[in-house]
Amino acid sequence: MAPKASSTKKSGSDGESPKAKLPKLPTEFILRPSQTELKQSAIVYVSPQILSITGWSTGSFVRITRGLTEVTLILQGWKPENEDKYDLNVILVSNEILSLTGMLLGERVELKKAVSQPAYATEIHVDFVSQDESKVQADIVDLGLVYENICTDSFLISQVSNLETVTDSLNELSLSSSAKRKQLTPFLVHPKTTKFELHSVEKLLPPPAPYSYASIGGLQSQIESLKRTIDVPLRHPEIFQRFGIDPPRGVLLHGSSGTGKSLLLKCIAHESQGCHIINISGPSIVSKYLGGTEEKLRDYFKEAIKYQPAIVLIDEIDSLTPSRNNEDVSEVDTRVTATLLMAMDSIDGAVIVIGATNRLNSIDAGLRRPGRFDQELEVPIPDADSRYDILSKQFISMKGQHDLTNEQIRAIASATHGYVGADLVSLCRESILKCISRGISSHENDQKVSYQDVEESRAEIRPSAMREIVLEMPKVSWDDIGGQEVLKRKLKEMVQLPLTAAQTFTRLGISAPKGLLLYGPPGCSKTLTAKALASESGLNFLAIKGPEIFNKYVGESEKKIREVFRKARTSAPSIVFIDEIDALATNRDSEDAGNVSRQVLNSMLNEIDGVEELKGVIIIGATNRPDSIDPALLRPGRLDRHVYVAPPDRHARRQILEKNTAQFNLPEPTLLLEKLSDLTDGFSGSETVLLCQEAGLAAVMEDKNATQVLERHFLAALNDISKNITPEMLEYYREFGEKYRAV
């Protein structure tokens, strides 16, 4: 004990205080603007404590890294008065460097010491405006460290080279040189050895921003609304103070996946110059320690309030703040949601929060009120005009490497129903790949994307709006259906008229027919007609199958009906086909109708003609028992068009026979087909097809190497086929048609 006391006394007698323990070096740093003169643009300012912790010296070279972007700058400690203004993990960078790298205020970056000194530039090409050449050259020399594409108010450095880069450009491919430019290679400037090539221009054209509103197609109204909501509260908060009200605090972007919500968030960040940007994603702030997630969330909002004007961007906000009414929500989720609610209520000043989600109803209701997320902005699935705008911008970005006309682009936009922005970008990418493959196979390097490339790619890309319940589009054409000319004409009018004459419908104030009922004897091509309609019209096609709808759990059957119609709305124009509709829409007064079937029918009636209007969706039902359907479904405004699909007449049977015997190598086909058309009087379409199948089978059984089917084979098959359509059945359909005034 004595030595310790003596040691303590000696330390005190010398008047020396124990050495203060230095703080830990931050793992990441926050970018803030340096607001310096032009000659200090290549300097990064850090806290003097960072110099003490690391042992780095002023004037040394350091690297700032964010993702794949890396920039080398000159290290400098900031002035003592900034010590109280900024935290230890803040570094100050000039606006010129921010614009060059595409980095944003508030972003997290890494700071490391450079391994080696940058090379000296041999030659620098400069574009300048309205300034003396010697002044421009002196300003660049003062920079000390230069990059290609660095731009100021008076000059733009368009190219920097030295002996090494010239050698690399001769020995390496163009892809390598472009990759090297992306790494932002730094160069030192020597006033004597560096040669300057100065070009006077009327206007400087700085490199385009990585994300901008102008590059987004089909969302002009949403962009304008965002600008109004963001710019005024951030740039002019005093306006709201003058009126004695609080500015808007938040905007919630919602819509289907792939419509452009995340892209809008990126554009907001890059277009809001001078604003402190804080990006929050649910998984990135989740901590394994109790209370860690809430602490990170509070720190982000404290940072936003400290460095305002600030924008807090929260992508996939539903994963961070699920509804507290949900039974599956955990205690941690509840605390995080409550923390975010309190953080938004504590916002003071020029701070706005923007969230994005594709599950709007999963977010806690406490966030969706004025004072928090004041505005909910839907990012919808694009319509034909919006798809044209998106495709036009995509083809413009190809820089002339396509030969599509505006009419062809318009045709593609009209045919891509249900495609979101991400699908259209994928369509263009797939078209480019097909073009490249075609060029490789033909050994031609000047191939351009053609309309055929896009059409072939469209067949391989399914619309995201339909991905969950989409069916394989039936490959059936009108030619596959024998006869039924009147039926085909009525279906074409019902589906195509509302699309081709949409403006006339709007001008006259009339609505397009919502649905039609195909009824008739079994085997008369009702289902085949619906498939042909879907294939020929090019509309999105959804099919409802009775057995898949019914579920033993209460409410699940009705939920599936609602989900099908919700998908149909989002991917409009679309067709909802309900085969054997009598199984789903049984008359509620009949003894066969159970409680579940009644509930399913009620859900279907509400979806077709309920409070929420059904636009751009056509319902087609098919049945051979029309009297079993509930009358409420057959009234005007629902399935109001009743089309009788009659058995094929003689001409129709001749077409069916001719199509199905095309490879039979018939002897005297004209006479034989005429005779068979008479012999099949009263046959349904499916029975006529069956006749051809049985005749072919009889020929194979007679001779395994048969090359043709003869008349005797047909006559033998006729004896084995019985007609299912009876006069009583036809009378039954005639009475139903008169009852409902079928068209």
mmCIF file of C-alpha atoms in Angstrom, residues 63 167 202 286 319 343 400 436 476 479 528 616:
data_model
loop_
_atom_site.group_PDB
_atom_site.id
_atom_site.type_symbol
_atom_site.label_atom_id
_atom_site.label_comp_id
_atom_site.label_asym_id
_atom_site.label_seq_id
_atom_site.Cartn_x
_atom_site.Cartn_y
_atom_site.Cartn_z
ATOM 1 C CA ARG A 63 -10.385 7.438 -49.044
ATOM 2 C CA THR A 167 -1.155 2.913 -71.750
ATOM 3 C CA GLU A 202 -21.689 28.733 -73.902
ATOM 4 C CA VAL A 286 -33.141 -4.245 -35.925
ATOM 5 C CA SER A 319 -41.945 -4.493 -41.714
ATOM 6 C CA ALA A 343 -40.597 10.354 -32.760
ATOM 7 C CA GLY A 400 -30.564 5.010 -80.821
ATOM 8 C CA ILE A 436 -27.333 -9.340 -78.576
ATOM 9 C CA VAL A 476 -57.151 -20.685 -78.711
ATOM 10 C CA ASP A 479 -60.725 -20.189 -86.047
ATOM 11 C CA LEU A 528 -63.676 -22.786 -75.616
ATOM 12 C CA GLY A 616 -62.263 -2.372 -66.719
#
